[in-house]
mmCIF file of C-alpha atoms and ligand atoms in Angstrom:
data_model
loop_
_atom_site.group_PDB
_atom_site.id
_atom_site.type_symbol
_atom_site.label_atom_id
_atom_site.label_comp_id
_atom_site.label_asym_id
_atom_site.label_seq_id
_atom_site.Cartn_x
_atom_site.Cartn_y
_atom_site.Cartn_z
ATOM 1 C CA UNK A 1 -15.048 15.975 2.549
ATOM 2 C CA UNK A 2 -15.148 12.287 4.247
ATOM 3 C CA UNK A 3 -12.764 12.475 7.274
ATOM 4 C CA UNK A 4 -10.308 9.684 5.716
ATOM 5 C CA UNK A 5 -7.121 9.044 7.050
ATOM 6 C CA UNK A 6 -4.861 7.184 3.980
ATOM 7 C CA UNK A 7 -1.702 5.098 4.961
ATOM 8 C CA UNK A 8 0.512 3.001 2.585
ATOM 9 C CA UNK A 9 2.194 -0.164 3.948
ATOM 10 C CA UNK A 10 4.917 -2.208 1.896
ATOM 11 C CA UNK A 11 8.422 -3.856 2.176
ATOM 12 C CA UNK A 12 10.926 -3.508 -0.339
ATOM 13 C CA UNK A 13 14.117 -4.941 -1.098
ATOM 14 C CA UNK A 14 17.226 -2.831 -0.624
ATOM 15 C CA UNK A 15 16.960 -2.097 -4.822
ATOM 16 C CA UNK A 16 13.313 -0.837 -4.089
ATOM 17 C CA UNK A 17 11.463 -4.136 -5.133
ATOM 18 C CA UNK A 18 8.383 -5.369 -3.904
ATOM 19 C CA UNK A 19 8.287 -8.575 -5.821
ATOM 20 C CA UNK A 20 10.665 -10.418 -7.872
ATOM 21 C CA UNK A 21 11.392 -10.704 -11.716
ATOM 22 C CA UNK A 22 8.433 -13.264 -11.923
ATOM 23 C CA UNK A 23 6.077 -10.702 -10.187
ATOM 24 C CA UNK A 24 5.931 -12.635 -7.193
ATOM 25 C CA UNK A 25 6.651 -11.702 -3.603
ATOM 26 C CA UNK A 26 9.296 -13.710 -2.474
ATOM 27 C CA UNK A 27 10.020 -15.753 0.855
ATOM 28 C CA UNK A 28 13.157 -13.473 1.223
ATOM 29 C CA UNK A 29 10.764 -10.421 1.561
ATOM 30 C CA UNK A 30 8.766 -12.229 4.340
ATOM 31 C CA UNK A 31 10.062 -11.427 8.199
ATOM 32 C CA UNK A 32 8.115 -12.082 11.360
ATOM 33 C CA UNK A 33 8.678 -8.470 12.620
ATOM 34 C CA UNK A 34 7.245 -6.730 9.728
ATOM 35 C CA UNK A 35 4.504 -9.460 9.069
ATOM 36 C CA UNK A 36 3.042 -8.809 12.828
ATOM 37 C CA UNK A 37 3.454 -4.822 12.188
ATOM 38 C CA UNK A 38 1.368 -5.077 9.273
ATOM 39 C CA UNK A 39 -1.364 -7.306 10.562
ATOM 40 C CA UNK A 40 -1.838 -4.829 13.836
ATOM 41 C CA UNK A 41 -2.113 -1.913 11.015
ATOM 42 C CA UNK A 42 -4.506 -3.677 9.292
ATOM 43 C CA UNK A 43 -6.616 -5.150 12.253
ATOM 44 C CA UNK A 44 -7.022 -1.159 13.161
ATOM 45 C CA UNK A 45 -8.153 0.029 9.349
ATOM 46 C CA UNK A 46 -11.627 0.574 8.416
ATOM 47 C CA UNK A 47 -11.146 -0.293 4.854
ATOM 48 C CA UNK A 48 -8.203 -1.830 2.715
ATOM 49 C CA UNK A 49 -7.172 -1.064 -1.097
ATOM 50 C CA UNK A 50 -5.253 -3.508 -3.391
ATOM 51 C CA UNK A 51 -4.761 -4.858 -6.564
ATOM 52 C CA UNK A 52 -5.614 -8.452 -7.808
ATOM 53 C CA UNK A 53 -2.582 -9.945 -6.681
ATOM 54 C CA UNK A 54 -1.877 -8.129 -3.185
ATOM 55 C CA UNK A 55 -4.514 -9.677 -1.192
ATOM 56 C CA UNK A 56 -2.851 -9.957 2.480
ATOM 57 C CA UNK A 57 -4.317 -13.366 2.946
ATOM 58 C CA UNK A 58 -4.261 -13.461 6.807
ATOM 59 C CA UNK A 59 -6.732 -15.105 9.399
ATOM 60 C CA UNK A 60 -8.658 -11.869 9.853
ATOM 61 C CA UNK A 61 -8.992 -11.184 6.230
ATOM 62 C CA UNK A 62 -12.119 -12.236 5.876
ATOM 63 C CA UNK A 63 -13.856 -9.495 8.439
ATOM 64 C CA UNK A 64 -12.156 -6.958 6.568
ATOM 65 C CA UNK A 65 -13.915 -4.517 4.135
ATOM 66 C CA UNK A 66 -11.983 -4.149 0.852
ATOM 67 C CA UNK A 67 -11.555 -2.611 -2.471
ATOM 68 C CA UNK A 68 -9.896 -4.112 -5.055
ATOM 69 C CA UNK A 69 -8.617 -1.838 -7.782
ATOM 70 C CA UNK A 70 -9.315 -3.324 -11.434
ATOM 71 C CA UNK A 71 -10.238 -2.576 -15.201
ATOM 72 C CA UNK A 72 -12.667 -5.270 -15.119
ATOM 73 C CA UNK A 73 -15.708 -3.200 -13.937
ATOM 74 C CA UNK A 74 -16.781 -0.110 -15.662
ATOM 75 C CA UNK A 75 -17.159 2.071 -12.097
ATOM 76 C CA UNK A 76 -17.933 0.148 -9.117
ATOM 77 C CA UNK A 77 -19.555 -2.981 -8.477
ATOM 78 C CA UNK A 78 -19.828 -5.996 -5.972
ATOM 79 C CA UNK A 79 -17.133 -8.697 -6.197
ATOM 80 C CA UNK A 80 -19.369 -11.841 -6.581
ATOM 81 C CA UNK A 81 -16.836 -14.023 -5.084
ATOM 82 C CA UNK A 82 -16.203 -11.805 -1.795
ATOM 83 C CA UNK A 83 -19.359 -10.300 0.154
ATOM 84 C CA UNK A 84 -17.103 -7.518 1.799
ATOM 85 C CA UNK A 85 -15.196 -6.567 -1.367
ATOM 86 C CA UNK A 86 -15.771 -3.736 -3.809
ATOM 87 C CA UNK A 87 -14.369 -3.457 -7.327
ATOM 88 C CA UNK A 88 -13.416 0.009 -8.477
ATOM 89 C CA UNK A 89 -12.008 1.376 -11.584
ATOM 90 C CA UNK A 90 -10.388 4.609 -10.750
ATOM 91 C CA UNK A 91 -10.840 5.623 -14.556
ATOM 92 C CA UNK A 92 -14.665 5.788 -14.158
ATOM 93 C CA UNK A 93 -15.369 6.789 -10.586
ATOM 94 C CA UNK A 94 -13.772 8.952 -7.771
ATOM 95 C CA UNK A 95 -12.600 6.988 -4.844
ATOM 96 C CA UNK A 96 -15.081 8.528 -2.466
ATOM 97 C CA UNK A 97 -17.732 7.190 -4.486
ATOM 98 C CA UNK A 98 -16.175 3.303 -4.119
ATOM 99 C CA UNK A 99 -15.704 3.981 -0.131
ATOM 100 C CA UNK A 100 -19.364 5.382 -0.129
ATOM 101 C CA UNK A 101 -20.513 2.039 -1.942
ATOM 102 C CA UNK A 102 -18.468 0.104 0.419
ATOM 103 C CA UNK A 103 -20.085 1.628 3.211
ATOM 104 C CA UNK A 104 -17.265 3.592 4.702
ATOM 105 C CA UNK A 105 -17.609 7.048 4.981
ATOM 106 C CA UNK A 106 -14.763 7.716 7.759
ATOM 107 C CA UNK A 107 -11.912 6.370 9.276
ATOM 108 C CA UNK A 108 -8.561 4.635 8.013
ATOM 109 C CA UNK A 109 -7.885 3.120 5.022
ATOM 110 C CA UNK A 110 -5.104 1.020 4.358
ATOM 111 C CA UNK A 111 -3.646 1.067 0.849
ATOM 112 C CA UNK A 112 -1.525 -2.157 0.465
ATOM 113 C CA UNK A 113 -0.275 -2.317 -3.201
ATOM 114 C CA UNK A 114 1.245 -3.334 -5.661
ATOM 115 C CA UNK A 115 2.750 -0.615 -7.279
ATOM 116 C CA UNK A 116 -0.470 0.697 -9.663
ATOM 117 C CA UNK A 117 -2.407 1.013 -6.487
ATOM 118 C CA UNK A 118 0.597 2.612 -4.620
ATOM 119 C CA UNK A 119 1.169 5.100 -7.441
ATOM 120 C CA UNK A 120 -2.625 5.704 -7.544
ATOM 121 C CA UNK A 121 -2.709 7.447 -4.180
ATOM 122 C CA UNK A 122 0.614 8.716 -3.987
ATOM 123 C CA UNK A 123 -0.673 12.612 -3.263
ATOM 124 C CA UNK A 124 -3.086 11.443 -0.704
ATOM 125 C CA UNK A 125 -1.059 9.579 1.619
ATOM 126 C CA UNK A 126 -1.310 10.882 5.300
ATOM 127 C CA UNK A 127 1.652 8.171 6.346
ATOM 128 C CA UNK A 128 3.368 5.816 4.103
ATOM 129 C CA UNK A 129 4.867 3.093 6.269
ATOM 130 C CA UNK A 130 8.104 1.552 4.103
ATOM 131 C CA UNK A 131 9.545 -1.285 5.273
ATOM 132 C CA UNK A 132 12.976 -2.089 4.116
ATOM 133 C CA UNK A 133 15.056 -5.472 4.072
ATOM 134 C CA UNK A 134 18.585 -4.185 3.511
ATOM 135 C CA UNK A 135 20.043 -7.625 3.045
ATOM 136 C CA UNK A 136 17.560 -8.484 0.280
ATOM 137 C CA UNK A 137 18.198 -7.675 -3.192
ATOM 138 C CA UNK A 138 15.646 -8.602 -6.116
ATOM 139 C CA UNK A 139 17.595 -7.699 -9.636
ATOM 140 C CA UNK A 140 15.026 -7.350 -12.607
ATOM 141 C CA UNK A 141 12.356 -7.392 -9.735
ATOM 142 C CA UNK A 142 8.928 -5.238 -9.442
ATOM 143 C CA UNK A 143 9.685 -1.844 -8.496
ATOM 144 C CA UNK A 144 7.472 -0.457 -5.626
ATOM 145 C CA UNK A 145 6.419 2.826 -7.262
ATOM 146 C CA UNK A 146 6.882 3.658 -10.857
ATOM 147 C CA UNK A 147 10.327 5.683 -10.788
ATOM 148 C CA UNK A 148 12.010 2.998 -9.302
ATOM 149 C CA UNK A 149 15.172 2.205 -9.688
ATOM 150 C CA UNK A 150 16.133 5.733 -11.639
ATOM 151 C CA UNK A 151 14.900 7.213 -8.285
ATOM 152 C CA UNK A 152 14.742 5.606 -4.733
ATOM 153 C CA UNK A 153 11.674 4.989 -3.041
ATOM 154 C CA UNK A 154 12.469 7.185 -0.662
ATOM 155 C CA UNK A 155 13.377 10.166 -3.198
ATOM 156 C CA UNK A 156 9.661 9.598 -4.753
ATOM 157 C CA UNK A 157 8.219 9.965 -1.172
ATOM 158 C CA UNK A 158 9.826 13.036 -0.666
ATOM 159 C CA UNK A 159 9.034 14.348 -4.023
ATOM 160 C CA UNK A 160 5.199 13.945 -3.138
ATOM 161 C CA UNK A 161 5.633 15.949 -0.315
ATOM 162 C CA UNK A 162 6.106 13.226 2.690
ATOM 163 C CA UNK A 163 9.094 13.568 5.009
ATOM 164 C CA UNK A 164 10.528 10.586 7.183
ATOM 165 C CA UNK A 165 10.031 10.154 10.556
ATOM 166 C CA UNK A 166 11.516 7.783 13.010
ATOM 167 C CA UNK A 167 12.385 4.388 11.947
ATOM 168 C CA UNK A 168 11.551 1.336 14.069
ATOM 169 C CA UNK A 169 13.765 -1.819 14.061
ATOM 170 C CA UNK A 170 11.123 -4.972 12.871
ATOM 171 C CA UNK A 171 14.283 -7.524 12.739
ATOM 172 C CA UNK A 172 17.330 -7.260 14.434
ATOM 173 C CA UNK A 173 19.056 -9.978 12.457
ATOM 174 C CA UNK A 174 18.097 -8.770 9.405
ATOM 175 C CA UNK A 175 18.472 -5.256 9.856
ATOM 176 C CA UNK A 176 14.867 -4.912 8.923
ATOM 177 C CA UNK A 177 13.166 -1.230 9.632
ATOM 178 C CA UNK A 178 10.043 0.355 8.922
ATOM 179 C CA UNK A 179 9.922 4.349 8.635
ATOM 180 C CA UNK A 180 6.847 6.569 8.374
ATOM 181 C CA UNK A 181 6.909 9.198 5.643
ATOM 182 C CA UNK A 182 4.286 11.958 6.845
ATOM 183 C CA UNK A 183 2.850 14.375 4.601
ATOM 184 C CA UNK A 184 4.263 17.818 5.601
ATOM 185 C CA UNK A 185 1.918 19.918 6.944
ATOM 186 C CA UNK A 186 3.274 23.613 5.574
ATOM 187 C CA UNK A 187 2.693 24.301 1.742
ATOM 188 C CA UNK A 188 5.766 23.778 -0.465
ATOM 189 C CA UNK A 189 6.869 27.170 -2.288
ATOM 190 C CA UNK A 190 9.779 25.636 -4.539
HETATM 191 N N1 NAP B 201 6.804 -6.420 -0.538
HETATM 192 C C1 NAP B 201 5.124 -6.068 -0.303
HETATM 193 O O1 NAP B 201 4.719 -5.479 0.522
HETATM 194 C C2 NAP B 201 4.013 -6.097 -1.696
HETATM 195 C C3 NAP B 201 2.736 -5.150 -1.149
HETATM 196 C C4 NAP B 201 1.811 -5.504 -2.416
HETATM 197 C C5 NAP B 201 2.118 -6.278 -3.420
HETATM 198 N N2 NAP B 201 3.146 -7.039 -3.602
HETATM 199 C C6 NAP B 201 3.288 -7.831 -4.755
HETATM 200 O O2 NAP B 201 3.312 -7.251 -6.016
HETATM 201 C C7 NAP B 201 2.855 -8.065 -6.903
HETATM 202 C C8 NAP B 201 1.866 -7.177 -7.882
HETATM 203 O O3 NAP B 201 0.688 -7.320 -6.819
HETATM 204 P P1 NAP B 201 -0.902 -6.677 -7.887
HETATM 205 O O4 NAP B 201 -0.685 -7.054 -9.237
HETATM 206 O O5 NAP B 201 -1.987 -6.663 -7.030
HETATM 207 O O6 NAP B 201 -0.541 -4.695 -8.189
HETATM 208 P P2 NAP B 201 -0.594 -3.884 -9.048
HETATM 209 O O7 NAP B 201 0.451 -3.540 -10.124
HETATM 210 O O8 NAP B 201 -1.127 -2.748 -8.248
HETATM 211 O O9 NAP B 201 -1.684 -4.470 -9.682
HETATM 212 C C9 NAP B 201 -2.401 -4.367 -10.553
HETATM 213 C C10 NAP B 201 -4.125 -4.078 -10.225
HETATM 214 O O10 NAP B 201 -4.308 -2.832 -10.895
HETATM 215 C C11 NAP B 201 -5.267 -2.984 -11.996
HETATM 216 N N3 NAP B 201 -5.213 -2.357 -12.433
HETATM 217 C C12 NAP B 201 -3.959 -1.726 -13.234
HETATM 218 N N4 NAP B 201 -3.787 -0.906 -13.993
HETATM 219 C C13 NAP B 201 -5.140 -0.330 -13.843
HETATM 220 C C14 NAP B 201 -5.787 0.860 -14.676
HETATM 221 N N5 NAP B 201 -5.094 1.728 -15.535
HETATM 222 N N6 NAP B 201 -7.025 1.090 -14.004
HETATM 223 C C15 NAP B 201 -7.580 0.301 -13.393
HETATM 224 N N7 NAP B 201 -6.918 -0.531 -12.587
HETATM 225 C C16 NAP B 201 -5.928 -1.239 -12.717
HETATM 226 C C17 NAP B 201 -5.148 -4.429 -12.040
HETATM 227 O O11 NAP B 201 -6.583 -4.695 -12.500
HETATM 228 P P3 NAP B 201 -7.084 -5.320 -13.586
HETATM 229 O O12 NAP B 201 -5.885 -6.038 -14.285
HETATM 230 O O13 NAP B 201 -8.138 -6.500 -13.291
HETATM 231 O O14 NAP B 201 -7.577 -4.835 -14.752
HETATM 232 C C18 NAP B 201 -4.896 -5.386 -10.882
HETATM 233 O O15 NAP B 201 -5.851 -5.623 -9.858
HETATM 234 C C19 NAP B 201 2.028 -9.070 -6.436
HETATM 235 O O16 NAP B 201 3.129 -10.263 -6.236
HETATM 236 C C20 NAP B 201 1.983 -9.174 -4.693
HETATM 237 O O17 NAP B 201 2.280 -10.018 -3.879
HETATM 238 C C21 NAP B 201 4.163 -7.068 -2.462
#
């Protein structure tokens, strides 16, 4: 088995949305403290995984190896527009095969969204870093996971075997925090 560590990263509104009603991440969800936290995490990742609309768009982005999840390929292929990018269709090939194709056989993998991609890895996260902006509401926005808003993001992470750890404050004026949700080590019996 490859020695991967799989971490998820997202910032959500108080009502569990990662984008607004038009499917775009609004300025209201962007905070300098969260951006710094996210950038530092990606700078330490060996591979980044995301959907077509979730590129992080940072100065160091061209240096990063990435996998883009898409139905546009049958299995796995190079991205003709981006030399460090592998295109992967989860219904055509296992994730490990896409990592192998990307030249990554160990290390830390950052899953950065959006919802379809987060759902795909729900039972594989070692830690999911959930940032929350409690003063922002995005009615009719795009939910971070399937099952939101019927359930909160926290309830969904918990139902998939993750347990919350100590939160860190990222923006005092806006009450923005990030909480690590870590995989429980003991097997569940219920
Ligand atoms: N707040 C945050 O922290 C945060 C984080 C991440 C994203 N976002 C926002 O969320 C919004 C949505 O992003 P997104 O469109 O990248 O998210 P998404 O819903 O995860 O992306 C859809 C991606 O998954 C692929 N896909 C969907 N169903 C598939 C299937 N059955 N098999 C294979 N691939 C499948 C699509 O590929 P094809 O259509 O090419 O087949 C597309 O690349 C964006 O506005 C983004 O800015 C916000």
